[in-house]
Amino acid sequence: MSSTMKPPKGFAPMSCCWSTATMQKRLPFLAWLPDYTWHALKMDFIAGISVGLTVIPQALAYAEVAGLPPQYGLYSAFMGCFVYFFLGTSRDVTLGPTAIMSLLVSFYTFREPAYAVLLAFLSGCIQLGMGFLRLGFLLDFISCPVIKGFTSAAAIIIGFGQIKNLLGLQHISRQFFLQVYYTFHNIGETRVGDAVLGLVCMVLLLVLKLMRDHVPPVHPEMPTGVRLSHGLVWTATTARNALVVSFAALVAYSFQVTGYQPFVLTGKTPEGLPDAHIPPFSVTTANGTISFTEMVQGMGVGLAVVPLMGLLESIAVAKSFASQNNYRIDANQELLAIGLTNILGSLFSSYPVTGSFGRTAVNAQSGVCTPAGGLMTGALVLLSLDYLTSLFYYIPKSALAAVIIMAVVPLFDTKIVGTLWRVKRLDLLPLCVTFLLCFWEVQYGILAGTLVSMLVLLHSVARPKIQVSEGPMLVLQPASGLHFPAIETLREALLSRALETSPPRSAALDCTHVCSIDYTVVLGLGELLEDFHKRGATLALIGLQVPVLRVLLSADLKGVLYFCTLEEAEKYLKQEPGTQPYNGSEDSVPEHKIALLKA
């Protein structure tokens, strides 16, 4: 007897192509890894090193923005590199700590690492759930003016928050308005060493950035020496953060050797990566134990704001670079990638992370070919935790402040007000509401701005523009869809222009732009038909689309007349022979409409 069993008759094995396509969608690296080349490896290696030299000083600086010890920035900087290799759909995006996410963490975690780590875990769970449920469309309700208002306010809050470190001031409140007051109040306590070093670092960063923006492209016909010098300039300007921070640390170390230290230093940073452990679901303090429920209540709306803003920032970055470089991303797959990054990162004491626009730009400009570049970035961060933490002690806080300030300056959009003034002035309302309220509380700014945007949107739905045409008969054409809040506007327009005149006029409602109606609209149309009938006038419907026609037929409205064109309606009102309306039954509907109705 043969040991090989034959499948039953009629059995069809699962399609190999379907299985492969599904696997490639869920694990995108399977799509590009089989065709990976040595050239791609070289470019990814260069890009990974470039991003790594950028993220290490930024991670240390952003931990300060989050109100956490500097090592937590590094703990947050490597997991996204490895997870995104497997799950990411953009070759350019790098996940890690960012200025905006660090600002949000500082608002909701009370400068407590345990809260920050738990927030990362819970944010990841929410983001992962949204990815599985394909809820990425919810982010579409946060409009561009709201985003611009938030990021511009965040740039000012973060930037001004670093003035105290730039000037060496101590004991300054973190609340924005108190921060402004006490910064100016204590300006006389400025440490000259920190102020001078911080300003020098800012100037160096600006000069290197300008050099990077104006370096001419390399051509193969250039002499070897020119190409080599170009490569050195490109490397120095791309890794400018690491270069400037290293310079500042060397200056601080030189003073330390002489026994005089004019700078406020970062201080001791624990060596190595912490052991993997589950996030803290309770915290023990001198006053007792804070339970998981109390921690969640303490973080409040941060559990909604942090994951949503993290997703919004990351997907916006991914879409921007996908558009520039002519490829597509899967937004729901990106939700899975960032959600899993935050969950796994929380096991190693990470705080919430998202896509970084600045480091993604470095990645793209370095010629990255695939997400494999992130592996080198992650490895570089881990190496720095193992071998460089003793050197981080000498990094002046004023140098890190300079890095942060120069990083957030591009977030402030100086052109958005002028653009909105030219395009649509009403959009300035959510922009200003978000911008101003974010200085009070970030969540209030985002929520209020989103609410104002929704009200603007609903106003256009409730009060659609109605185009009126005078001719043999009055024609009203809604410029957009017809939904239940708009029925009163339509009713007022028809009553004032047709029925309140003497004598009452017949009218036609051109539904060319109406693709769907609801029950409230059907009831409103029925009342209008009765009003017209009582006044001895006619209300005709023209240009009905199939979904609308199907609803009207199902409603069985009495006395409804609908025509394919305005000309047919005018002929009917003139009682020209051969013109009949389509009224209330499927038998009167044209054959091509019946075919569509039955489809």
Coordinates of N, CA, C and O in Angstrom, one line a residue, residues 361-486:
A361 N 14.4 62.1 6.5 CA 15.0 62.9 5.4 C 16.5 62.5 5.2 O 17.0 62.4 4.1
V362 N 17.2 62.3 6.4 CA 18.6 61.9 6.3 C 18.7 60.5 5.6 O 19.6 60.3 4.8
N363 N 17.8 59.6 6.0 CA 17.8 58.3 5.4 C 17.6 58.3 3.9 O 18.3 57.7 3.1
A364 N 16.6 59.1 3.4 CA 16.3 59.3 2.0 C 17.5 59.9 1.2 O 17.9 59.5 0.2
Q365 N 18.0 61.0 1.8 CA 19.1 61.7 1.2 C 20.4 60.9 1.1 O 21.3 61.1 0.3
S366 N 20.5 59.9 2.0 CA 21.7 59.0 2.0 C 21.6 57.9 1.0 O 22.5 57.1 0.8
G367 N 20.5 57.8 0.3 CA 20.3 56.8 -0.8 C 19.8 55.5 -0.3 O 20.1 54.5 -1.0
V368 N 19.1 55.4 0.8 CA 18.6 54.1 1.3 C 17.8 53.4 0.3 O 17.0 54.0 -0.5
C369 N 17.9 52.1 0.2 CA 17.2 51.3 -0.8 C 16.0 50.5 -0.2 O 15.0 50.2 -0.8
T370 N 16.2 50.0 1.1 CA 15.2 49.2 1.7 C 15.2 49.5 3.2 O 16.1 50.2 3.7
P371 N 14.2 49.0 4.0 CA 14.3 49.1 5.4 C 15.4 48.5 6.1 O 15.6 48.6 7.3
A372 N 16.3 47.7 5.4 CA 17.4 47.1 6.0 C 18.4 48.1 6.6 O 19.2 47.7 7.5
G373 N 18.4 49.3 6.1 CA 19.2 50.3 6.7 C 19.0 50.5 8.2 O 19.9 50.9 8.9
G374 N 17.8 50.3 8.6 CA 17.5 50.4 10.0 C 18.2 49.4 10.9 O 18.5 49.7 12.1
L375 N 18.6 48.3 10.3 CA 19.3 47.3 11.1 C 20.7 47.9 11.6 O 21.1 47.7 12.7
M376 N 21.4 48.6 10.7 CA 22.6 49.2 11.1 C 22.4 50.4 12.1 O 23.2 50.5 13.0
T377 N 21.3 51.1 11.9 CA 21.0 52.2 12.9 C 20.8 51.6 14.3 O 21.3 52.1 15.3
G378 N 19.9 50.5 14.3 CA 19.7 49.9 15.6 C 20.9 49.3 16.3 O 21.1 49.4 17.5
A379 N 21.8 48.7 15.4 CA 23.0 48.1 16.0 C 23.9 49.2 16.5 O 24.6 49.0 17.6
L380 N 24.0 50.4 15.8 CA 24.8 51.5 16.3 C 24.3 52.0 17.6 O 25.1 52.3 18.5
V381 N 23.0 52.1 17.8 CA 22.4 52.5 19.1 C 22.8 51.6 20.2 O 23.2 52.0 21.3
L382 N 22.7 50.3 19.9 CA 23.0 49.3 21.0 C 24.5 49.3 21.3 O 24.9 49.2 22.5
L383 N 25.4 49.5 20.3 CA 26.8 49.6 20.6 C 27.1 50.9 21.4 O 28.0 50.8 22.3
S384 N 26.4 51.9 21.2 CA 26.6 53.2 22.0 C 26.2 52.9 23.4 O 26.8 53.4 24.4
L385 N 25.1 52.1 23.7 CA 24.7 51.8 25.0 C 25.8 51.0 25.7 O 26.0 51.1 27.0
D386 N 26.5 50.1 25.0 CA 27.4 49.2 25.6 C 28.8 49.9 25.8 O 29.5 49.6 26.8
Y387 N 29.2 50.8 24.9 CA 30.6 51.2 24.9 C 30.8 52.8 25.1 O 31.9 53.2 25.3
L388 N 29.7 53.6 24.9 CA 29.9 55.0 24.8 C 29.3 55.8 26.0 O 29.4 57.0 26.1
T389 N 28.5 55.0 26.9 CA 27.8 55.7 27.9 C 28.7 56.5 28.9 O 28.4 57.6 29.4
S390 N 30.0 56.0 29.0 CA 30.9 56.8 29.9 C 31.3 58.1 29.3 O 31.6 59.1 30.1
L391 N 31.2 58.2 28.0 CA 31.6 59.5 27.3 C 30.4 60.4 27.4 O 30.6 61.7 27.3
F392 N 29.2 59.9 27.5 CA 28.0 60.8 27.5 C 28.0 61.7 28.7 O 27.4 62.7 28.8
Y393 N 28.8 61.3 29.8 CA 28.8 62.1 31.0 C 29.3 63.5 30.7 O 28.8 64.4 31.3
Y394 N 30.2 63.7 29.7 CA 30.8 65.0 29.5 C 30.0 65.9 28.5 O 30.4 67.0 28.2
I395 N 28.9 65.4 28.0 CA 28.1 66.2 27.0 C 27.4 67.3 27.8 O 26.6 67.1 28.6
P396 N 27.7 68.5 27.4 CA 27.0 69.7 28.1 C 25.5 69.7 27.7 O 25.2 69.5 26.5
K397 N 24.7 70.0 28.6 CA 23.2 70.1 28.3 C 22.9 71.3 27.3 O 22.0 71.2 26.6
S398 N 23.8 72.3 27.3 CA 23.6 73.4 26.4 C 23.8 72.9 24.9 O 23.1 73.4 24.0
A399 N 24.7 71.9 24.7 CA 24.9 71.4 23.4 C 23.7 70.6 22.9 O 23.2 70.7 21.8
L400 N 23.1 69.8 23.9 CA 21.9 69.0 23.5 C 20.7 70.0 23.3 O 19.9 69.7 22.4
A401 N 20.6 71.1 24.0 CA 19.6 72.1 23.8 C 19.7 72.7 22.4 O 18.7 72.9 21.8
A402 N 20.9 72.9 22.0 CA 21.2 73.5 20.6 C 20.7 72.5 19.6 O 20.1 72.9 18.6
V403 N 20.9 71.2 19.8 CA 20.5 70.2 18.9 C 18.9 70.2 18.8 O 18.4 70.1 17.7
I404 N 18.3 70.3 19.9 CA 16.8 70.2 19.9 C 16.2 71.5 19.3 O 15.3 71.4 18.4
I405 N 16.8 72.6 19.6 CA 16.2 73.9 19.0 C 16.4 73.9 17.5 O 15.4 74.2 16.8
M406 N 17.5 73.5 17.0 CA 17.7 73.4 15.5 C 16.9 72.4 14.9 O 16.5 72.5 13.7
A407 N 16.5 71.3 15.6 CA 15.7 70.3 15.1 C 14.2 70.7 15.0 O 13.5 70.2 14.1
V408 N 13.7 71.5 15.9 CA 12.3 71.9 15.9 C 12.0 73.2 15.1 O 10.8 73.4 14.8
V409 N 13.0 73.9 14.8 CA 12.8 75.1 14.0 C 12.0 74.8 12.7 O 11.0 75.6 12.4
P410 N 12.3 73.8 11.9 CA 11.5 73.5 10.7 C 10.1 73.2 11.0 O 9.3 73.2 10.0
L411 N 9.7 72.8 12.2 CA 8.3 72.4 12.5 C 7.4 73.6 12.5 O 6.2 73.5 12.3
F412 N 8.0 74.8 12.7 CA 7.2 76.0 12.7 C 7.0 76.5 11.2 O 7.9 76.9 10.6
D413 N 5.8 76.4 10.8 CA 5.4 76.7 9.4 C 5.1 78.2 9.3 O 4.0 78.6 9.7
T414 N 6.0 79.0 8.7 CA 5.8 80.4 8.6 C 4.9 80.8 7.5 O 4.4 82.0 7.4
K415 N 4.7 79.9 6.5 CA 3.9 80.2 5.3 C 2.4 79.8 5.4 O 1.7 80.2 4.5
I416 N 2.1 79.0 6.4 CA 0.7 78.4 6.4 C -0.4 79.5 6.5 O -1.4 79.3 5.9
V417 N -0.2 80.5 7.3 CA -1.2 81.5 7.5 C -1.5 82.2 6.1 O -2.6 82.4 5.7
G418 N -0.4 82.6 5.4 CA -0.6 83.2 4.1 C -1.3 82.3 3.1 O -2.1 82.7 2.3
T419 N -0.9 81.0 3.1 CA -1.5 80.1 2.2 C -3.0 79.9 2.5 O -3.8 79.9 1.5
L420 N -3.3 79.7 3.7 CA -4.8 79.5 4.1 C -5.6 80.8 3.8 O -6.7 80.7 3.4
W421 N -4.9 82.0 4.0 CA -5.6 83.2 3.6 C -6.0 83.3 2.2 O -7.1 83.8 1.8
R422 N -5.1 82.8 1.3 CA -5.4 82.8 -0.1 C -6.3 81.7 -0.5 O -7.2 81.9 -1.4
V423 N -6.2 80.5 0.1 CA -7.0 79.3 -0.3 C -8.4 79.3 0.3 O -9.4 79.3 -0.4
K424 N -8.4 79.3 1.6 CA -9.7 79.3 2.3 C -9.5 79.9 3.7 O -9.0 79.2 4.6
R425 N -10.0 81.1 3.8 CA -9.8 81.8 5.1 C -10.5 81.1 6.3 O -10.0 81.3 7.4
L426 N -11.6 80.4 6.1 CA -12.2 79.8 7.2 C -11.3 78.7 7.9 O -11.5 78.4 9.1
D427 N -10.4 78.2 7.1 CA -9.5 77.2 7.7 C -8.5 77.8 8.7 O -7.8 77.1 9.4
L428 N -8.4 79.1 8.7 CA -7.6 79.8 9.7 C -8.2 79.6 11.1 O -7.4 79.7 12.1
L429 N -9.5 79.4 11.2 CA -10.1 79.2 12.5 C -9.6 78.0 13.3 O -9.1 78.2 14.4
P430 N -9.7 76.8 12.7 CA -9.1 75.7 13.5 C -7.6 75.8 13.7 O -7.1 75.3 14.7
L431 N -6.9 76.4 12.7 CA -5.5 76.6 12.9 C -5.2 77.5 14.1 O -4.3 77.1 15.0
C432 N -5.9 78.6 14.3 CA -5.6 79.5 15.4 C -6.1 78.9 16.7 O -5.4 79.1 17.7
V433 N -7.2 78.3 16.7 CA -7.7 77.6 17.9 C -6.8 76.6 18.4 O -6.4 76.6 19.6
T434 N -6.3 75.7 17.5 CA -5.3 74.7 17.9 C -4.0 75.3 18.4 O -3.5 74.9 19.5
F435 N -3.5 76.3 17.7 CA -2.2 76.9 18.0 C -2.3 77.5 19.4 O -1.4 77.3 20.2
L436 N -3.3 78.3 19.7 CA -3.4 79.1 20.9 C -3.7 78.2 22.1 O -3.0 78.3 23.2
L437 N -4.6 77.2 22.0 CA -4.9 76.4 23.1 C -3.8 75.4 23.5 O -3.8 74.9 24.6
C438 N -3.0 75.0 22.5 CA -1.9 74.1 22.8 C -0.9 74.7 23.8 O -0.2 74.0 24.5
F439 N -0.8 76.0 23.9 CA 0.0 76.6 25.0 C -0.6 76.5 26.3 O 0.2 76.5 27.3
W440 N -1.9 76.2 26.4 CA -2.5 76.0 27.7 C -2.4 74.5 28.0 O -1.7 74.1 29.0
E441 N -3.0 73.6 27.2 CA -2.8 72.2 27.3 C -2.9 71.6 25.9 O -3.8 71.9 25.2
V442 N -2.0 70.7 25.6 CA -1.9 70.2 24.3 C -3.2 69.5 23.9 O -3.7 69.7 22.7
Q443 N -3.7 68.7 24.8 CA -4.9 67.9 24.4 C -6.1 68.8 24.1 O -6.9 68.5 23.2
Y444 N -6.2 70.0 24.9 CA -7.3 70.9 24.6 C -7.1 71.5 23.2 O -8.1 71.7 22.5
G445 N -5.9 71.8 22.8 CA -5.7 72.4 21.5 C -6.1 71.5 20.4 O -6.7 71.9 19.4
I446 N -5.6 70.2 20.5 CA -5.9 69.2 19.4 C -7.4 68.9 19.4 O -8.0 68.9 18.3
L447 N -8.0 68.7 20.6 CA -9.5 68.4 20.6 C -10.3 69.6 20.1 O -11.2 69.4 19.3
A448 N -10.0 70.8 20.6 CA -10.7 71.9 20.1 C -10.6 72.2 18.6 O -11.5 72.5 17.9
G449 N -9.4 72.1 18.2 CA -9.1 72.3 16.7 C -9.8 71.3 15.9 O -10.4 71.7 14.8
T450 N -9.8 70.0 16.3 CA -10.5 69.0 15.6 C -12.0 69.2 15.6 O -12.7 69.1 14.6
L451 N -12.6 69.7 16.7 CA -14.0 70.0 16.9 C -14.4 71.1 15.9 O -15.4 71.1 15.2
V452 N -13.6 72.2 15.9 CA -13.9 73.3 15.0 C -13.8 72.9 13.6 O -14.7 73.3 12.7
S453 N -12.8 72.0 13.2 CA -12.8 71.5 11.8 C -14.0 70.7 11.5 O -14.5 70.8 10.4
M454 N -14.5 69.9 12.4 CA -15.7 69.1 12.2 C -16.9 70.0 12.0 O -17.8 69.8 11.2
L455 N -17.0 71.1 12.8 CA -18.1 72.0 12.7 C -18.1 72.7 11.3 O -19.1 72.9 10.7
V456 N -16.9 73.1 10.9 CA -16.8 73.7 9.5 C -17.2 72.7 8.5 O -18.0 73.1 7.5
L457 N -16.8 71.5 8.6 CA -17.3 70.4 7.7 C -18.8 70.2 7.7 O -19.4 70.2 6.7
L458 N -19.3 70.1 8.9 CA -20.8 69.9 9.1 C -21.6 71.1 8.6 O -22.7 70.9 8.0
H459 N -21.0 72.3 8.7 CA -21.7 73.5 8.2 C -21.9 73.4 6.7 O -23.0 73.8 6.2
S460 N -20.9 72.9 6.0 CA -21.0 72.8 4.5 C -21.9 71.7 4.1 O -22.6 71.8 3.1
V461 N -22.1 70.7 5.0 CA -23.1 69.7 4.7 C -24.5 70.2 5.0 O -25.4 69.9 4.3
A462 N -24.6 70.9 6.1 CA -26.0 71.4 6.5 C -26.5 72.5 5.7 O -27.7 72.7 5.5
R463 N -25.5 73.3 5.2 CA -25.9 74.5 4.4 C -25.2 74.5 3.0 O -24.3 75.3 2.7
P464 N -25.6 73.5 2.2 CA -24.9 73.4 0.9 C -25.2 74.6 0.0 O -26.3 75.2 0.1
K465 N -24.3 74.9 -0.9 CA -24.6 76.0 -1.9 C -25.6 75.4 -2.9 O -25.5 74.3 -3.4
I466 N -26.6 76.2 -3.2 CA -27.7 75.8 -4.1 C -27.6 76.8 -5.3 O -27.9 78.0 -5.1
Q467 N -27.3 76.3 -6.5 CA -27.3 77.1 -7.7 C -28.7 77.2 -8.2 O -29.4 76.2 -8.4
V468 N -29.2 78.4 -8.5 CA -30.5 78.7 -9.0 C -30.5 79.2 -10.4 O -29.7 80.1 -10.7
S469 N -31.2 78.6 -11.3 CA -31.3 79.0 -12.7 C -32.7 79.4 -13.0 O -33.7 78.6 -12.7
E470 N -32.8 80.6 -13.6 CA -34.1 81.0 -14.1 C -34.3 80.7 -15.6 O -33.4 80.8 -16.3
G471 N -35.5 80.2 -16.0 CA -35.7 79.9 -17.3 C -37.2 79.6 -17.5 O -38.0 80.2 -16.7
P472 N -37.6 78.8 -18.4 CA -39.0 78.4 -18.5 C -39.5 77.9 -17.2 O -40.7 78.0 -16.9
M473 N -38.7 77.2 -16.4 CA -39.0 76.8 -15.1 C -37.8 77.1 -14.2 O -36.7 77.1 -14.6
L474 N -38.2 77.2 -12.9 CA -37.1 77.5 -11.9 C -36.4 76.2 -11.6 O -37.0 75.1 -11.4
V475 N -35.0 76.2 -11.7 CA -34.2 75.0 -11.5 C -33.3 75.3 -10.3 O -32.5 76.3 -10.3
L476 N -33.3 74.4 -9.3 CA -32.4 74.5 -8.2 C -31.5 73.3 -8.2 O -32.0 72.1 -8.3
Q477 N -30.2 73.5 -8.1 CA -29.2 72.4 -8.1 C -28.3 72.5 -6.9 O -27.5 73.4 -6.8
P478 N -28.4 71.6 -6.0 CA -27.4 71.5 -4.8 C -26.0 71.3 -5.4 O -25.8 70.4 -6.2
A479 N -25.1 72.1 -4.9 CA -23.7 72.0 -5.5 C -23.0 70.8 -4.9 O -21.9 70.4 -5.4
S480 N -23.5 70.2 -3.9 CA -22.9 69.0 -3.3 C -24.0 68.0 -2.9 O -25.1 68.1 -3.4
G481 N -23.6 67.0 -2.1 CA -24.6 66.0 -1.7 C -25.8 66.6 -0.9 O -25.8 67.7 -0.5
L482 N -26.8 65.8 -0.7 CA -28.0 66.2 0.0 C -28.2 65.2 1.2 O -28.6 64.1 1.0
H483 N -27.9 65.7 2.4 CA -28.0 64.9 3.6 C -29.0 65.5 4.5 O -29.4 66.7 4.3
F484 N -29.4 64.8 5.6 CA -30.5 65.3 6.4 C -30.4 66.7 7.0 O -31.4 67.4 7.1
P485 N -29.2 67.1 7.4 CA -29.2 68.5 7.9 C -29.5 69.6 6.9 O -29.8 70.7 7.2
A486 N -29.4 69.2 5.6 CA -29.6 70.2 4.5 C -31.0 70.3 4.0 O -31.3 71.2 3.2

